[in-house]
CSV table of C-alpha atoms in Angstrom, one decimal:
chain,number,residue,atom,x,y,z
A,754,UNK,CA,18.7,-1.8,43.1
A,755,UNK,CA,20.3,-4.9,41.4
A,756,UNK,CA,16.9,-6.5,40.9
A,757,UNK,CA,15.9,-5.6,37.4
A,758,UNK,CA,12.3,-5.0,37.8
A,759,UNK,CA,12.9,-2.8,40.1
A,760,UNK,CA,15.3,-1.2,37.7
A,761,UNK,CA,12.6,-1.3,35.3
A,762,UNK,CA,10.0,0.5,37.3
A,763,UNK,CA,12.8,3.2,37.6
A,764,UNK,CA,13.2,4.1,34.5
A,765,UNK,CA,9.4,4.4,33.6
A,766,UNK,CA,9.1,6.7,36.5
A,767,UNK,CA,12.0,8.8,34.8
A,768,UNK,CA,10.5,8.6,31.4
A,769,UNK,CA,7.0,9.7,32.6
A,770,UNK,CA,8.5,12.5,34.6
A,771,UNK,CA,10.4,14.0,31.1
A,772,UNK,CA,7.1,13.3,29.0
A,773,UNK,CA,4.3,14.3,31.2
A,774,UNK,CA,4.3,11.5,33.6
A,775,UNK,CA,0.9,9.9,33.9
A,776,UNK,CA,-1.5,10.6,31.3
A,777,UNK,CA,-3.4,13.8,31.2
A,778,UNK,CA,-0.4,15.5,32.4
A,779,UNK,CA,0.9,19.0,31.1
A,780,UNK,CA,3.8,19.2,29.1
A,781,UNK,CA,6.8,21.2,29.2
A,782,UNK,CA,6.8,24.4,28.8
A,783,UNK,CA,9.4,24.4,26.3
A,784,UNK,CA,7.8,22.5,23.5
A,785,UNK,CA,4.3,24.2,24.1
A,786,UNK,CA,5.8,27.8,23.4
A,787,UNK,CA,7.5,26.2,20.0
A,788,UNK,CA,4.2,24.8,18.9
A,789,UNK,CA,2.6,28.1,19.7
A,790,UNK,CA,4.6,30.2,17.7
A,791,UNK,CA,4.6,28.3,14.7
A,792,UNK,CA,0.9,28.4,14.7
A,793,UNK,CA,0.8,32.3,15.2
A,794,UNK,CA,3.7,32.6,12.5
A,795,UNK,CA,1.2,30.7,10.1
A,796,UNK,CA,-1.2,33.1,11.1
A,797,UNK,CA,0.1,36.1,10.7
A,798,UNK,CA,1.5,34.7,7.3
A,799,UNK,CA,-1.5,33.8,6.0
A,800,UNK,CA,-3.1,37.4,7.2
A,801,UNK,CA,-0.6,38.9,5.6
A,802,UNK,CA,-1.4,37.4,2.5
A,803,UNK,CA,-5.1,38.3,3.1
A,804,UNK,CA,-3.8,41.4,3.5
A,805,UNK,CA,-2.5,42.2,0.8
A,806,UNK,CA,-3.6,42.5,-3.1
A,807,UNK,CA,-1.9,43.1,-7.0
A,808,UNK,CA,-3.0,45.7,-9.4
A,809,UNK,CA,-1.0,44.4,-12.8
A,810,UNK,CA,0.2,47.5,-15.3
A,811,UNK,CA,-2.4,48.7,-17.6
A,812,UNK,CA,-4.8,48.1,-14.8
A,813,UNK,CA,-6.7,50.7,-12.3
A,814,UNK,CA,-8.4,49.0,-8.9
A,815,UNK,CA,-11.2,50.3,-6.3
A,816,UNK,CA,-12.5,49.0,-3.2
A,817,UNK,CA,-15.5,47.5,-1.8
A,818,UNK,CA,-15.9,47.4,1.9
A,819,UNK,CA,-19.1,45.4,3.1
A,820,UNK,CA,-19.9,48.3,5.7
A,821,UNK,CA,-19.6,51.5,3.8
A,822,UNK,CA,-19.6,49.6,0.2
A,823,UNK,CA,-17.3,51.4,-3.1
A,824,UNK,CA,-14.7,53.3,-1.7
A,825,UNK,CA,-13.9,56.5,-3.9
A,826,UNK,CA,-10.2,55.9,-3.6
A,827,UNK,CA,-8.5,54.3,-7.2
A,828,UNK,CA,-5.6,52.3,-6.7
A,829,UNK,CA,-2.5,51.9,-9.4
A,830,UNK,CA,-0.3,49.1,-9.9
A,831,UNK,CA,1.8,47.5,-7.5
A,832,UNK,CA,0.4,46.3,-4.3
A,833,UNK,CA,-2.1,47.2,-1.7
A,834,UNK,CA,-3.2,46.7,1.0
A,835,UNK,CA,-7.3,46.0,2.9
A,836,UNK,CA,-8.7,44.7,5.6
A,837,UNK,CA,-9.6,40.7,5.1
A,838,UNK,CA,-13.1,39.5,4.5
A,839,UNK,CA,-14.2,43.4,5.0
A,840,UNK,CA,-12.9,44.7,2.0
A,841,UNK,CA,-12.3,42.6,-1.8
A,842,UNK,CA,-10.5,44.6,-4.4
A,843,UNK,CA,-12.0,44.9,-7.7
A,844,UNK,CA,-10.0,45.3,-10.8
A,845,UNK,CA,-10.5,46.7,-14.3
A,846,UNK,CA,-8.3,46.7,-17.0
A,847,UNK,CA,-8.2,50.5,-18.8
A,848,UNK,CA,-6.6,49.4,-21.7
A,849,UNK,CA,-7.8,49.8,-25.1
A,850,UNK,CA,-9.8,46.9,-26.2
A,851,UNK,CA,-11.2,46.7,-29.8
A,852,UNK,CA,-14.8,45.7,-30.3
A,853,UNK,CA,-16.7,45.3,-33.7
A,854,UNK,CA,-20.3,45.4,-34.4
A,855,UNK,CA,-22.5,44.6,-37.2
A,856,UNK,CA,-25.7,46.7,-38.1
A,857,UNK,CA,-28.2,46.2,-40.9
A,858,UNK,CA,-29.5,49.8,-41.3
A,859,UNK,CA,-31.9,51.7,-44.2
A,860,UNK,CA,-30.3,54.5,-46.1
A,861,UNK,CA,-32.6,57.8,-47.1
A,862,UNK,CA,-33.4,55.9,-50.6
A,863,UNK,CA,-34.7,52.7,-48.5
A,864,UNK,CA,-31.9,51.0,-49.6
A,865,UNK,CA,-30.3,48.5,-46.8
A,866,UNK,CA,-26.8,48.2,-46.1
A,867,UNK,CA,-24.8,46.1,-43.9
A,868,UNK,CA,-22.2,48.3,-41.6
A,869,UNK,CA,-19.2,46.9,-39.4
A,870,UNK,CA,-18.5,49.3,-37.3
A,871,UNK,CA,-14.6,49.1,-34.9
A,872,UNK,CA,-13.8,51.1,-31.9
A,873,UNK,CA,-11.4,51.3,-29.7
A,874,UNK,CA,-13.2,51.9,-26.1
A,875,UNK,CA,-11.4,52.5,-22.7
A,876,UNK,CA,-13.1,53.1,-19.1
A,877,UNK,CA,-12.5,56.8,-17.6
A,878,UNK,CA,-10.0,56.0,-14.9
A,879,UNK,CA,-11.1,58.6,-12.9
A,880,UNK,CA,-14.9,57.3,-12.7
A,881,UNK,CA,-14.6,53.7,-12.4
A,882,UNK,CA,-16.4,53.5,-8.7
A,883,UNK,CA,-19.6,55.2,-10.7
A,884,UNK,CA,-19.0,52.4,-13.5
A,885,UNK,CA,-19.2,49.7,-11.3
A,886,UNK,CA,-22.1,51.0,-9.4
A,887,UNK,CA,-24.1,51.9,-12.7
A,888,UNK,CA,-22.3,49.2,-15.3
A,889,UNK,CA,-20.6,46.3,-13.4
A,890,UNK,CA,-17.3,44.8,-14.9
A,891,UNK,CA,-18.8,44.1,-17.9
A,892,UNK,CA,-19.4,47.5,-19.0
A,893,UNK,CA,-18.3,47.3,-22.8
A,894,UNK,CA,-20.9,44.9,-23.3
A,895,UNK,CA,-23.8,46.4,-21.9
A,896,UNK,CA,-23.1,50.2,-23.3
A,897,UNK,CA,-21.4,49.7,-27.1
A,898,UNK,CA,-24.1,46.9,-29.1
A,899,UNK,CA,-26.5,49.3,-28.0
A,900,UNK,CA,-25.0,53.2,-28.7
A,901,UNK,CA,-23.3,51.9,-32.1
A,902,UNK,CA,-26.4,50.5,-33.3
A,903,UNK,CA,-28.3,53.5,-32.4
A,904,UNK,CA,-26.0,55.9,-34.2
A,905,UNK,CA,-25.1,54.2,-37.3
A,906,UNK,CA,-29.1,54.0,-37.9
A,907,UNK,CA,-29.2,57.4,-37.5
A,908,UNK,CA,-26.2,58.8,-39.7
A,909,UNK,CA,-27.0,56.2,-42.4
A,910,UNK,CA,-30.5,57.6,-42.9
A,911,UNK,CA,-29.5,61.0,-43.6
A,912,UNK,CA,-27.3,59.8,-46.6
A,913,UNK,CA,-28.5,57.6,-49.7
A,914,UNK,CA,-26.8,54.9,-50.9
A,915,UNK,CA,-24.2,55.8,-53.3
A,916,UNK,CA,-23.4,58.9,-51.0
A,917,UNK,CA,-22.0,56.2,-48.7
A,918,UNK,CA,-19.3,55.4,-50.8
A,919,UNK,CA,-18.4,59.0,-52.2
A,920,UNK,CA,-19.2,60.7,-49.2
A,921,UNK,CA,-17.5,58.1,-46.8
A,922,UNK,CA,-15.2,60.4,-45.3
A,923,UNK,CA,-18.2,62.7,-43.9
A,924,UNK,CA,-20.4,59.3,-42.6
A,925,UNK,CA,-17.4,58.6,-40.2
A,926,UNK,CA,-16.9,61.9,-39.3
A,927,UNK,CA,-20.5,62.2,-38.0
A,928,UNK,CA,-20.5,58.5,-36.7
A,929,UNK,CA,-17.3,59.0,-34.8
A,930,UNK,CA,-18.6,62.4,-33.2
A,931,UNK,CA,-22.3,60.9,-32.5
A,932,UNK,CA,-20.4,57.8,-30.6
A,933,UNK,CA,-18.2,60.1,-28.7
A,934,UNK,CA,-20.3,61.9,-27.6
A,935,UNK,CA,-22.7,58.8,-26.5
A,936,UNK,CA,-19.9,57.0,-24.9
A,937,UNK,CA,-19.0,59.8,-22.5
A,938,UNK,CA,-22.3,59.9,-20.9
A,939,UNK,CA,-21.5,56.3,-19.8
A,940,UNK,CA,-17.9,57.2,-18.3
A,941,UNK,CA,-16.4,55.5,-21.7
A,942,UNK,CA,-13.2,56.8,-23.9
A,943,UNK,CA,-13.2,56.2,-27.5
A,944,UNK,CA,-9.5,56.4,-28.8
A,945,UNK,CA,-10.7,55.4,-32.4
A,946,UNK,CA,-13.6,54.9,-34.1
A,947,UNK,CA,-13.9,53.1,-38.0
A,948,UNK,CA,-15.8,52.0,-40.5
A,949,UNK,CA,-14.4,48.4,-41.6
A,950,UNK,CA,-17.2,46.9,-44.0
A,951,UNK,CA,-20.1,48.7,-45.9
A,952,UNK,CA,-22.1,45.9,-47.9
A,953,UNK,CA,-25.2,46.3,-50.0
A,954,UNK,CA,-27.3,43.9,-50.9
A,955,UNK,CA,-27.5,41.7,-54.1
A,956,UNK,CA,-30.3,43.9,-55.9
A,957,UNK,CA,-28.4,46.9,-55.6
A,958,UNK,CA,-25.4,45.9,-56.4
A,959,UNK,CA,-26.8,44.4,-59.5
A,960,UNK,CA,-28.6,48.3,-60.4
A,961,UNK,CA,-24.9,49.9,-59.7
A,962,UNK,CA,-23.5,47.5,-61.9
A,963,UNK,CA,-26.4,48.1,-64.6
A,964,UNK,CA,-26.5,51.7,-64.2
A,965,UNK,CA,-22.4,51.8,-64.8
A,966,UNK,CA,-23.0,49.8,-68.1
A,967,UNK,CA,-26.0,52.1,-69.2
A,968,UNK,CA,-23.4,54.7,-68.5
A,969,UNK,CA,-20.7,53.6,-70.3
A,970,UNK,CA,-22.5,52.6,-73.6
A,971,UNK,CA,-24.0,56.1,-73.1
A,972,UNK,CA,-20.4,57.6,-73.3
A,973,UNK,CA,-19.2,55.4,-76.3
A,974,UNK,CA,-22.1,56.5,-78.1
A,975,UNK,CA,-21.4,60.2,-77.8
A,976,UNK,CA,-18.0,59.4,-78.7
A,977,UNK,CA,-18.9,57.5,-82.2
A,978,UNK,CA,-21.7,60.8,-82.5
A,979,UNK,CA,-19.0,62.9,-82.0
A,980,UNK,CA,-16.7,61.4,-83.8
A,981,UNK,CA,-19.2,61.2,-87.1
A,982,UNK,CA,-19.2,64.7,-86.3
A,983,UNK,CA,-15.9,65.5,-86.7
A,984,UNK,CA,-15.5,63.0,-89.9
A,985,UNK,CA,-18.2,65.5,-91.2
A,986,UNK,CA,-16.8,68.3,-90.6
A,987,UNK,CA,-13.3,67.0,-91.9
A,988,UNK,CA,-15.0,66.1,-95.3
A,989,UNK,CA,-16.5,69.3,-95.9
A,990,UNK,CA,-13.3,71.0,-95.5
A,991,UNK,CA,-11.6,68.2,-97.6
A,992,UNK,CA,-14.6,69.3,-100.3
A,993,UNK,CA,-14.1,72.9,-99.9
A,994,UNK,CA,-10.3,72.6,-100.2
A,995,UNK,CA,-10.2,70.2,-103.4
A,996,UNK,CA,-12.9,72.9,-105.1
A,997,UNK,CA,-10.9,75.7,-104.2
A,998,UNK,CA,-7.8,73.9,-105.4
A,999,UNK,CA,-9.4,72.8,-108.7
A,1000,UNK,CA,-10.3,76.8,-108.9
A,1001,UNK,CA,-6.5,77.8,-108.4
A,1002,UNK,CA,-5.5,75.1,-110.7
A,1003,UNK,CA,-8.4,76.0,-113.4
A,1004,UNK,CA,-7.2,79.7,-113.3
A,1005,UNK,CA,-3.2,78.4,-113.2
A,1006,UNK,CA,-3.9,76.9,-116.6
A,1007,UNK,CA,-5.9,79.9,-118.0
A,1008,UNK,CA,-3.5,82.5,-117.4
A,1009,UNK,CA,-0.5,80.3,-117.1
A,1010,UNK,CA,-0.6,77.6,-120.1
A,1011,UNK,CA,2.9,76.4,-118.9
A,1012,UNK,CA,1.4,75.3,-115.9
A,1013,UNK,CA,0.0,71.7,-117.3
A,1014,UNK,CA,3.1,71.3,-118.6
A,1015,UNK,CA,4.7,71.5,-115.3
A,1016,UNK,CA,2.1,69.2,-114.1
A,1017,UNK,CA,2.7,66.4,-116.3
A,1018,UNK,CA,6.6,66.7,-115.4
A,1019,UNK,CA,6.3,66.3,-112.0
A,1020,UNK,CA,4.2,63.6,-112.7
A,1021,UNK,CA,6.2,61.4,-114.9
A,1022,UNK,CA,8.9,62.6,-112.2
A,1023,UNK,CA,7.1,61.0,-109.5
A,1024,UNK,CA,6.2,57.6,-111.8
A,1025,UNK,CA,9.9,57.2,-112.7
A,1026,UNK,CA,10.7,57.1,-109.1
A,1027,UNK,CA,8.4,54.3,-107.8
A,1028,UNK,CA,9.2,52.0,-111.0
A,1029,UNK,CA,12.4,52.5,-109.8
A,1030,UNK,CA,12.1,51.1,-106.5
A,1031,UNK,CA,10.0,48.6,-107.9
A,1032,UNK,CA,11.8,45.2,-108.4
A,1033,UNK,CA,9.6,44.1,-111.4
A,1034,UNK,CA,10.6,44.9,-115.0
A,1035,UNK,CA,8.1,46.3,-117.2
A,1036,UNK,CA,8.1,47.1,-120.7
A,1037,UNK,CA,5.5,49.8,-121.1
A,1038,UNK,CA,5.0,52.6,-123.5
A,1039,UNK,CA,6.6,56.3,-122.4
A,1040,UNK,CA,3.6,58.0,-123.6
A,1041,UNK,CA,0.9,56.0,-121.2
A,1042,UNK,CA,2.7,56.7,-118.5
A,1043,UNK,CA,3.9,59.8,-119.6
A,1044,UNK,CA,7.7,59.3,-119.3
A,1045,UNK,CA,8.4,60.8,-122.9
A,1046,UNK,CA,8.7,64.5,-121.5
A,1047,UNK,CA,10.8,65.5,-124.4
A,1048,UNK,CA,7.4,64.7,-127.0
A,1049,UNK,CA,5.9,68.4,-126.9
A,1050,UNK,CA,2.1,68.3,-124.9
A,1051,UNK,CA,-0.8,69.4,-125.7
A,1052,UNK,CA,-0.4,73.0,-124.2
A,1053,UNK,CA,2.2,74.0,-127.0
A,1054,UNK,CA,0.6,71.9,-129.5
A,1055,UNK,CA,-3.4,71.9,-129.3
A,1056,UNK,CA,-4.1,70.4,-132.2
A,1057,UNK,CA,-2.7,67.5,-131.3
């Protein structure tokens, strides 16, 4: 035993024996079952995870199984389970989404008009296996374009132009009804439904703005009519008061000779007051501007 190759030998008959001895030999039982059930625990994790699928809020989810294909059942958030490779969850988000389109459309007058039309559009929860089998994923974009082009053309040619404007309120009415209405047949919910744009074109817009000044020069010319009118009528009563006042005063003098005399006092009353306000000094005769109200007139003296 002291003679070291022998030694030697020993100990690779002792290793061989722990690790399999010669090669092709089996290996101990111990570290086979280890390696085993990591390799299963991988397997079932990754199953698992097969297994199992998300449905995020705000979305809905439905099945297709490659034997018996879209599965009736709807699924809610959280998460669910299937059965790998057989059957592949397919989600659709039932929020709200806003889509605009554009439409160049005649009105009754032939007139054309550019519309931008917004809704609001949501998938019927309850029939999304029947969307997917008739519409896909992508049902927005193969149902609205078409249904909103289709109706505006048809409510914009029951109205003429300028009834788009005044009657504006009515046109959406009957547009949001008419796309309602449309939508549902293809499993789709409108929450709202508005008319963003309305644009005519240059030529028409050039005729409103024409017709507006034609209107307005219209109305300031029955206003100056009127108003000539009305100066008319105000110098005819001016006339017929001053004659019927020269009558009164005519008739004052005949039956009242005093009256004159009255006349020319209040006159020279009135003079005496504005050259008295007056900061010039003139040196004028009483009699031409008769101030001299003690001289006796020409009522008590008529020869004079």
């Amino acid at each position: 035993m002291n003679n070291p190759e022998e030694q030697l030998k020993e100990m690779q008959r002792k290793l061989q024996n722990m690790f399999g001895g010669k090669r092709g030999g089996k290996a101990p039982k111990g570290m086979f079952g280890l390696g085993a059930a990591i390799v299963t625990l991988g397997a079932l994790g990754v199953g698992l995870n097969a297994s199992l699928f998300n449905v995020d809020g705000g979305h809905r989810a439905i099945k297709y199984s490659r034997i018996s294909g879209i599965k009736p059942e709807i699924y809610s958030e959280g998460t669910h389970l299937r059965i790998p490779w057989i059957e592949m969850p397919i989600i659709y988000d039932v929020r709200a989404k806003p889509t605009s389109i554009q439409s160049l459309t005649g009105t009754k007058d032939l007139q054309m008009v550019n519309i931008v039309c917004r809704v609001l559009s949501r998938p019927n929860q309850a029939e999304l296996p029947h969307i997917f089998r008739t519409l896909g994923t992508n049902y927005d974009e193969r149902v609205l374009p078409s249904i909103i082009n289709e109706v505006l053309k048809g409510v914009v040619a029951q109205f003429n132009a300028s009834q788009l404007i005044t009657q504006r309120d009515k046109v959406s009415r009957l547009i949001r009804e008419y796309l309602t209405e449309r939508a549902l047949y293809f499993n789709l919910v409108l929450d709202d439904v508005s008319l963003t744009h309305i644009t005519f074109s240059p030529e028409f817009a050039s005729a409103v703005e024409a017709k507006q000044i034609a209107q307005q020069d219209a109305q300031r010319a029955a206003f100056i009519v009127e108003r000539a009118k009305m100066e008319k009528q105000s110098t005819i009563v001016r006339a017929k008061g001053e004659a019927a006042s020269a009558e009164l005063i005519g008739e004052a003098i005949q039956s009242q000779p005093g009256f004159l005399e009255l006349r020319r006092i209040e006159t020279a009353r009135d003079i005496a007051q504005i050259l008295q306000k007056s900061g010039n000094r003139l040196v004028l005769d009483a009699n031409s501007l008769l101030l001299n109200v003690t001289e006796s007139s020409s009522v008590e003296n008529p020869k004079r």
